[in-house]
Amino acid sequence: LTICEHDQLIDATGFTNLQETGGPLSITDNTTLQTITGFEALQTISEDLIIKGNNSLASIAAFENLSQVDVVTIQENASLTTIDQFSTLQNIEKLKIQSNDALATMDAFAALNTLSDALLIRYNDSLVDLDGLAYISAIEGDCKITDNTVLTDATAQALVDLIGEENISGEIRIENNYPKGSKDTGLIGDTGDTGSGDDTGSPEDTN
């Protein structure tokens, strides 16, 4: 199911009875789309959920019954401030939250427990905490939290510590977030500086 390149669509509605897709759900490059609210009955996405390049999108509150999806990508939605209602999603392959300039919090993923591929949180200029990821117990791949200009390295490291480095199978990369931890809001009240590395990625990086 693809909702793409609409220049008059304000709200993604009309899918209230949809329970399963036969492939990916892609909502991309809709210049006037402001909210996504019309998928309340959706339980299964057979492949990936991609919400990308919707410059006017301010909130996502539509997936409270979604329990099965491979990859969730929320990327390059410049006005997005709120992600809500992923409250039944527990196990997925990859979560990628990238280049959402206005996104401040990620409380929607509080039920998320395991990722079989990767966690990627990058280039979100307003992100202040990671509290919504506090129940992740294992990542069977990479954990990369980089280049978030308000989030601190200390807050990112607090999440890694909470998960446990022994429960992350791949590369752990925390770098180029807000330096020195002086603005740290703290996932678990941690403060301090875990260091900063060179910029090894870009907003277009898909790994």
JSON list of C-alpha atoms in Angstrom, two decimals, residues 90-165:
[
{"chain": "A", "resi": 90, "resn": "GLN", "atom": "CA", "xyz": [7.04, -5.44, 20.81]},
{"chain": "A", "resi": 91, "resn": "ASN", "atom": "CA", "xyz": [9.42, -7.18, 18.39]},
{"chain": "A", "resi": 92, "resn": "ILE", "atom": "CA", "xyz": [10.69, -5.86, 15.05]},
{"chain": "A", "resi": 93, "resn": "GLU", "atom": "CA", "xyz": [13.79, -6.10, 12.90]},
{"chain": "A", "resi": 94, "resn": "LYS", "atom": "CA", "xyz": [14.85, -2.46, 12.73]},
{"chain": "A", "resi": 95, "resn": "LEU", "atom": "CA", "xyz": [13.76, 0.93, 14.04]},
{"chain": "A", "resi": 96, "resn": "LYS", "atom": "CA", "xyz": [15.10, 3.90, 12.13]},
{"chain": "A", "resi": 97, "resn": "ILE", "atom": "CA", "xyz": [14.27, 7.42, 13.31]},
{"chain": "A", "resi": 98, "resn": "GLN", "atom": "CA", "xyz": [16.29, 9.86, 11.27]},
{"chain": "A", "resi": 99, "resn": "SER", "atom": "CA", "xyz": [16.34, 13.51, 10.15]},
{"chain": "A", "resi": 100, "resn": "ASN", "atom": "CA", "xyz": [13.08, 14.58, 11.76]},
{"chain": "A", "resi": 101, "resn": "ASP", "atom": "CA", "xyz": [14.03, 18.14, 12.66]},
{"chain": "A", "resi": 102, "resn": "ALA", "atom": "CA", "xyz": [11.18, 18.94, 15.09]},
{"chain": "A", "resi": 103, "resn": "LEU", "atom": "CA", "xyz": [10.81, 15.59, 16.86]},
{"chain": "A", "resi": 104, "resn": "ALA", "atom": "CA", "xyz": [11.39, 16.00, 20.60]},
{"chain": "A", "resi": 105, "resn": "THR", "atom": "CA", "xyz": [10.32, 12.69, 22.17]},
{"chain": "A", "resi": 106, "resn": "MET", "atom": "CA", "xyz": [9.74, 9.05, 21.23]},
{"chain": "A", "resi": 107, "resn": "ASP", "atom": "CA", "xyz": [7.26, 7.85, 23.83]},
{"chain": "A", "resi": 108, "resn": "ALA", "atom": "CA", "xyz": [5.29, 5.82, 21.27]},
{"chain": "A", "resi": 109, "resn": "PHE", "atom": "CA", "xyz": [7.62, 2.81, 21.42]},
{"chain": "A", "resi": 110, "resn": "ALA", "atom": "CA", "xyz": [7.33, 2.08, 25.15]},
{"chain": "A", "resi": 111, "resn": "ALA", "atom": "CA", "xyz": [6.32, -1.56, 24.49]},
{"chain": "A", "resi": 112, "resn": "LEU", "atom": "CA", "xyz": [9.24, -2.30, 22.17]},
{"chain": "A", "resi": 113, "resn": "ASN", "atom": "CA", "xyz": [11.30, -5.19, 23.54]},
{"chain": "A", "resi": 114, "resn": "THR", "atom": "CA", "xyz": [13.63, -6.65, 20.92]},
{"chain": "A", "resi": 115, "resn": "LEU", "atom": "CA", "xyz": [15.13, -5.68, 17.57]},
{"chain": "A", "resi": 116, "resn": "SER", "atom": "CA", "xyz": [16.59, -8.43, 15.43]},
{"chain": "A", "resi": 117, "resn": "ASP", "atom": "CA", "xyz": [18.59, -6.06, 13.19]},
{"chain": "A", "resi": 118, "resn": "ALA", "atom": "CA", "xyz": [19.32, -2.52, 14.37]},
{"chain": "A", "resi": 119, "resn": "LEU", "atom": "CA", "xyz": [18.36, 0.63, 16.25]},
{"chain": "A", "resi": 120, "resn": "LEU", "atom": "CA", "xyz": [19.25, 3.82, 14.37]},
{"chain": "A", "resi": 121, "resn": "ILE", "atom": "CA", "xyz": [18.51, 7.24, 15.90]},
{"chain": "A", "resi": 122, "resn": "ARG", "atom": "CA", "xyz": [20.27, 9.96, 13.91]},
{"chain": "A", "resi": 123, "resn": "TYR", "atom": "CA", "xyz": [20.08, 13.60, 12.81]},
{"chain": "A", "resi": 124, "resn": "ASN", "atom": "CA", "xyz": [17.00, 14.53, 14.86]},
{"chain": "A", "resi": 125, "resn": "ASP", "atom": "CA", "xyz": [17.76, 18.12, 15.79]},
{"chain": "A", "resi": 126, "resn": "SER", "atom": "CA", "xyz": [15.14, 18.56, 18.55]},
{"chain": "A", "resi": 127, "resn": "LEU", "atom": "CA", "xyz": [15.19, 15.14, 20.21]},
{"chain": "A", "resi": 128, "resn": "VAL", "atom": "CA", "xyz": [15.72, 15.55, 23.96]},
{"chain": "A", "resi": 129, "resn": "ASP", "atom": "CA", "xyz": [15.22, 12.09, 25.44]},
{"chain": "A", "resi": 130, "resn": "LEU", "atom": "CA", "xyz": [14.94, 8.38, 24.67]},
{"chain": "A", "resi": 131, "resn": "ASP", "atom": "CA", "xyz": [12.51, 7.45, 27.43]},
{"chain": "A", "resi": 132, "resn": "GLY", "atom": "CA", "xyz": [10.18, 5.69, 25.01]},
{"chain": "A", "resi": 133, "resn": "LEU", "atom": "CA", "xyz": [12.85, 3.07, 24.30]},
{"chain": "A", "resi": 134, "resn": "ALA", "atom": "CA", "xyz": [13.53, 2.17, 27.91]},
{"chain": "A", "resi": 135, "resn": "TYR", "atom": "CA", "xyz": [12.01, -1.32, 27.69]},
{"chain": "A", "resi": 136, "resn": "ILE", "atom": "CA", "xyz": [14.24, -2.61, 24.91]},
{"chain": "A", "resi": 137, "resn": "SER", "atom": "CA", "xyz": [16.03, -5.68, 26.26]},
{"chain": "A", "resi": 138, "resn": "ALA", "atom": "CA", "xyz": [18.04, -6.83, 23.22]},
{"chain": "A", "resi": 139, "resn": "ILE", "atom": "CA", "xyz": [19.33, -5.58, 19.87]},
{"chain": "A", "resi": 140, "resn": "GLU", "atom": "CA", "xyz": [20.66, -8.36, 17.65]},
{"chain": "A", "resi": 141, "resn": "GLY", "atom": "CA", "xyz": [22.65, -5.95, 15.51]},
{"chain": "A", "resi": 142, "resn": "ASP", "atom": "CA", "xyz": [23.89, -2.36, 15.57]},
{"chain": "A", "resi": 143, "resn": "CYS", "atom": "CA", "xyz": [22.88, 0.43, 17.94]},
{"chain": "A", "resi": 144, "resn": "LYS", "atom": "CA", "xyz": [23.73, 3.83, 16.47]},
{"chain": "A", "resi": 145, "resn": "ILE", "atom": "CA", "xyz": [22.63, 7.04, 18.17]},
{"chain": "A", "resi": 146, "resn": "THR", "atom": "CA", "xyz": [24.47, 9.86, 16.47]},
{"chain": "A", "resi": 147, "resn": "ASP", "atom": "CA", "xyz": [24.28, 13.46, 15.30]},
{"chain": "A", "resi": 148, "resn": "ASN", "atom": "CA", "xyz": [21.26, 14.51, 17.36]},
{"chain": "A", "resi": 149, "resn": "THR", "atom": "CA", "xyz": [22.11, 18.11, 18.21]},
{"chain": "A", "resi": 150, "resn": "VAL", "atom": "CA", "xyz": [20.10, 18.47, 21.46]},
{"chain": "A", "resi": 151, "resn": "LEU", "atom": "CA", "xyz": [20.24, 14.91, 22.77]},
{"chain": "A", "resi": 152, "resn": "THR", "atom": "CA", "xyz": [23.41, 14.27, 24.75]},
{"chain": "A", "resi": 153, "resn": "ASP", "atom": "CA", "xyz": [25.87, 11.44, 24.37]},
{"chain": "A", "resi": 154, "resn": "ALA", "atom": "CA", "xyz": [25.27, 10.76, 28.07]},
{"chain": "A", "resi": 155, "resn": "THR", "atom": "CA", "xyz": [21.55, 10.21, 27.50]},
{"chain": "A", "resi": 156, "resn": "ALA", "atom": "CA", "xyz": [22.30, 7.87, 24.60]},
{"chain": "A", "resi": 157, "resn": "GLN", "atom": "CA", "xyz": [24.83, 5.98, 26.70]},
{"chain": "A", "resi": 158, "resn": "ALA", "atom": "CA", "xyz": [22.26, 5.67, 29.49]},
{"chain": "A", "resi": 159, "resn": "LEU", "atom": "CA", "xyz": [19.98, 3.80, 27.10]},
{"chain": "A", "resi": 160, "resn": "VAL", "atom": "CA", "xyz": [22.82, 1.48, 26.08]},
{"chain": "A", "resi": 161, "resn": "ASP", "atom": "CA", "xyz": [23.60, 0.85, 29.74]},
{"chain": "A", "resi": 162, "resn": "LEU", "atom": "CA", "xyz": [19.96, 0.11, 30.43]},
{"chain": "A", "resi": 163, "resn": "ILE", "atom": "CA", "xyz": [19.80, -2.43, 27.60]},
{"chain": "A", "resi": 164, "resn": "GLY", "atom": "CA", "xyz": [23.23, -3.78, 28.52]},
{"chain": "A", "resi": 165, "resn": "GLU", "atom": "CA", "xyz": [26.12, -3.81, 26.08]}
]
